[in-house]
C-alpha positions as a Markdown table, in Angstrom:
| # | Residue | x | y | z |
|---|---|---|---|---|
| 1 | Met | 146.4 | 276.0 | 23.1 |
| 2 | Thr | 149.8 | 275.8 | 21.5 |
| 3 | Gly | 151.4 | 278.9 | 23.1 |
| 4 | Leu | 151.0 | 281.9 | 25.4 |
| 5 | Ala | 151.8 | 284.6 | 22.9 |
| 6 | Pro | 149.3 | 287.4 | 22.1 |
| 7 | Gly | 146.5 | 286.0 | 20.0 |
| 8 | Ala | 146.6 | 282.5 | 21.5 |
| 9 | Arg | 143.3 | 281.1 | 22.6 |
| 10 | Leu | 142.3 | 278.7 | 25.3 |
| 11 | Pro | 140.1 | 275.8 | 24.1 |
| 12 | Glu | 136.4 | 276.8 | 24.7 |
| 13 | Arg | 134.5 | 275.0 | 27.4 |
| 14 | Val | 130.7 | 274.8 | 27.9 |
| 15 | Phe | 129.0 | 275.0 | 31.2 |
| 16 | Gly | 125.4 | 274.1 | 31.8 |
| 17 | Pro | 122.6 | 274.1 | 31.1 |
| 18 | Val | 122.3 | 276.1 | 34.3 |
| 19 | Thr | 120.0 | 274.3 | 36.8 |
| 20 | Met | 118.2 | 275.4 | 39.9 |
| 21 | Thr | 120.5 | 273.0 | 41.8 |
| 22 | Asp | 123.5 | 274.9 | 40.5 |
| 23 | Ile | 122.0 | 278.2 | 41.6 |
| 24 | Val | 120.9 | 277.1 | 45.0 |
| 25 | Arg | 124.2 | 275.2 | 45.7 |
| 26 | Tyr | 126.1 | 278.4 | 44.9 |
| 27 | Gln | 123.8 | 280.5 | 47.1 |
| 28 | Gly | 124.3 | 278.2 | 50.0 |
| 29 | Ala | 128.1 | 278.2 | 49.6 |
| 30 | Ser | 128.3 | 282.0 | 49.2 |
| 31 | Gly | 125.6 | 283.0 | 51.7 |
| 32 | Asp | 123.8 | 285.0 | 49.1 |
| 33 | Met | 120.2 | 283.9 | 49.6 |
| 34 | Asn | 118.5 | 286.7 | 47.6 |
| 35 | Pro | 115.2 | 285.1 | 46.5 |
| 36 | Ile | 115.5 | 286.7 | 43.0 |
| 37 | His | 117.8 | 283.7 | 42.3 |
| 38 | His | 115.5 | 280.9 | 43.4 |
| 39 | Asp | 111.9 | 282.2 | 43.7 |
| 40 | Asp | 110.2 | 282.6 | 40.3 |
| 41 | Glu | 107.3 | 284.7 | 41.8 |
| 42 | Phe | 109.7 | 287.0 | 43.5 |
| 43 | Ala | 111.7 | 287.4 | 40.3 |
| 44 | Arg | 108.5 | 288.1 | 38.3 |
| 45 | Ala | 107.5 | 290.8 | 40.8 |
| 46 | Ala | 110.9 | 292.4 | 40.1 |
| 47 | Gly | 110.3 | 292.4 | 36.3 |
| 48 | Phe | 112.0 | 289.2 | 35.2 |
| 49 | Pro | 110.3 | 286.3 | 33.5 |
| 50 | Ala | 111.8 | 283.8 | 36.0 |
| 51 | Ala | 114.4 | 283.5 | 38.7 |
| 52 | Ile | 117.8 | 284.6 | 37.5 |
| 53 | Ser | 121.2 | 282.9 | 38.0 |
| 54 | Val | 123.7 | 284.4 | 40.4 |
| 55 | Gly | 126.2 | 286.4 | 38.4 |
| 56 | Met | 129.1 | 285.3 | 40.6 |
| 57 | Leu | 128.3 | 281.7 | 39.8 |
| 58 | Gly | 129.2 | 282.4 | 36.1 |
| 59 | Ala | 132.2 | 284.4 | 37.2 |
| 60 | Gly | 133.3 | 281.4 | 39.2 |
| 61 | Trp | 132.9 | 279.1 | 36.3 |
| 62 | Leu | 134.9 | 281.5 | 34.2 |
| 63 | Ala | 137.7 | 281.6 | 36.8 |
| 64 | Ala | 137.7 | 277.8 | 37.1 |
| 65 | Tyr | 138.0 | 277.6 | 33.3 |
| 66 | Cys | 141.1 | 279.8 | 33.3 |
| 67 | Thr | 142.8 | 278.1 | 36.3 |
| 68 | Glu | 142.3 | 274.6 | 34.7 |
| 69 | His | 144.8 | 275.8 | 32.1 |
| 70 | Leu | 147.1 | 278.1 | 34.0 |
| 71 | Gly | 146.8 | 277.0 | 37.6 |
| 72 | Glu | 145.2 | 278.5 | 40.7 |
| 73 | Glu | 148.5 | 279.5 | 42.2 |
| 74 | Thr | 149.3 | 281.7 | 39.2 |
| 75 | Val | 146.3 | 284.0 | 39.3 |
| 76 | Arg | 147.4 | 287.6 | 39.8 |
| 77 | Arg | 144.3 | 289.5 | 38.8 |
| 78 | Phe | 140.7 | 288.6 | 37.8 |
| 79 | Arg | 138.1 | 291.3 | 36.9 |
| 80 | Thr | 134.7 | 290.7 | 35.4 |
| 81 | Arg | 131.7 | 292.7 | 34.2 |
| 82 | Phe | 128.2 | 291.3 | 34.1 |
| 83 | Ala | 126.6 | 292.1 | 30.7 |
| 84 | Ala | 123.5 | 289.8 | 30.3 |
| 85 | Val | 121.1 | 288.0 | 32.6 |
| 86 | Val | 121.4 | 284.2 | 32.8 |
| 87 | Tyr | 118.4 | 282.0 | 33.4 |
| 88 | Arg | 117.9 | 278.3 | 34.2 |
| 89 | Gly | 118.4 | 276.3 | 31.0 |
| 90 | Asp | 121.1 | 278.6 | 29.5 |
| 91 | Arg | 124.3 | 277.0 | 28.3 |
| 92 | Leu | 127.4 | 279.2 | 28.7 |
| 93 | Thr | 130.6 | 279.0 | 26.7 |
| 94 | Ala | 133.8 | 280.2 | 28.2 |
| 95 | Ser | 136.6 | 281.5 | 26.0 |
| 96 | Ala | 139.9 | 283.4 | 26.6 |
| 97 | Glu | 142.5 | 285.0 | 24.4 |
| 98 | Val | 146.0 | 286.2 | 25.3 |
| 99 | Val | 146.0 | 289.9 | 24.7 |
| 100 | Arg | 149.5 | 290.6 | 26.0 |
| 101 | Arg | 152.6 | 289.1 | 27.6 |
| 102 | Phe | 154.6 | 291.3 | 30.0 |
| 103 | Asp | 156.9 | 291.5 | 33.0 |
| 104 | Cys | 155.6 | 292.7 | 36.3 |
| 105 | Asp | 157.0 | 292.5 | 39.9 |
| 106 | Gly | 159.8 | 290.2 | 38.7 |
| 107 | Glu | 157.7 | 287.7 | 36.9 |
| 108 | Thr | 156.4 | 287.1 | 33.4 |
| 109 | Arg | 152.6 | 287.4 | 33.1 |
| 110 | Val | 149.9 | 287.0 | 30.5 |
| 111 | Glu | 146.8 | 289.0 | 30.3 |
| 112 | Leu | 143.7 | 287.3 | 29.0 |
| 113 | Ala | 140.5 | 288.7 | 27.7 |
| 114 | Val | 137.8 | 286.4 | 29.0 |
| 115 | Gln | 134.2 | 285.9 | 28.1 |
| 116 | Leu | 131.2 | 283.7 | 29.1 |
| 117 | Arg | 128.7 | 283.7 | 26.2 |
| 118 | Lys | 125.1 | 282.5 | 26.0 |
| 119 | Asp | 124.1 | 280.1 | 23.2 |
| 120 | Asp | 122.5 | 283.0 | 21.4 |
| 121 | Gly | 125.9 | 284.7 | 21.2 |
| 122 | Arg | 125.3 | 287.4 | 23.8 |
| 123 | Val | 128.1 | 288.0 | 26.2 |
| 124 | Ala | 126.9 | 287.2 | 29.8 |
| 125 | Ile | 130.3 | 288.1 | 31.5 |
| 126 | Ser | 133.4 | 289.7 | 30.1 |
| 127 | Gly | 136.7 | 290.5 | 31.8 |
| 128 | Leu | 140.4 | 290.5 | 32.1 |
| 129 | Ala | 142.6 | 288.1 | 33.9 |
| 130 | Glu | 146.4 | 288.1 | 34.6 |
| 131 | Phe | 148.4 | 285.0 | 35.3 |
| 132 | Ala | 152.1 | 284.4 | 36.1 |
| 133 | Val | 153.8 | 282.1 | 33.7 |
| 134 | Ser | 157.4 | 280.9 | 33.3 |
| 135 | Glu | 159.5 | 282.9 | 30.9 |
| 136 | Asp | 159.8 | 279.9 | 28.5 |
| 137 | Ser | 156.2 | 278.9 | 28.9 |
| 138 | Ser | 154.7 | 278.0 | 25.5 |
| 139 | Ala | 151.9 | 275.7 | 26.5 |
| 140 | Asp | 149.2 | 275.4 | 29.1 |
| 141 | Arg | 149.0 | 272.9 | 31.9 |
| 142 | Asn | 147.0 | 270.3 | 29.9 |
């Protein structure tokens, strides 16, 4: 990324393929032990072809992707919407575009439109994120 002006994009990053280990590790860390995420028979009984990934795992990857460039300490807001089910084996591509630069509460911020897309192009997660940046900031952390 060469600047933090509207229209600038973060370099894309691929996560996955999603494994059962990824899912179960997230479930253990979060305390969300819903069997729909690790038990294929349970998931099939609920109408899915197999166990589904935890949506918040993908949201966490998307947040990590953003903070790799802008820093954890600069997060001001992070909102996501789940749009497509993710299964084991799916690869997910994170992307972000600066949609505006503005002042708020005495600091300069950027708002990013963020997405996590499946290999077939479907958006699994979309959202908006705000980060504080220095007024003269023209490049990311990397």
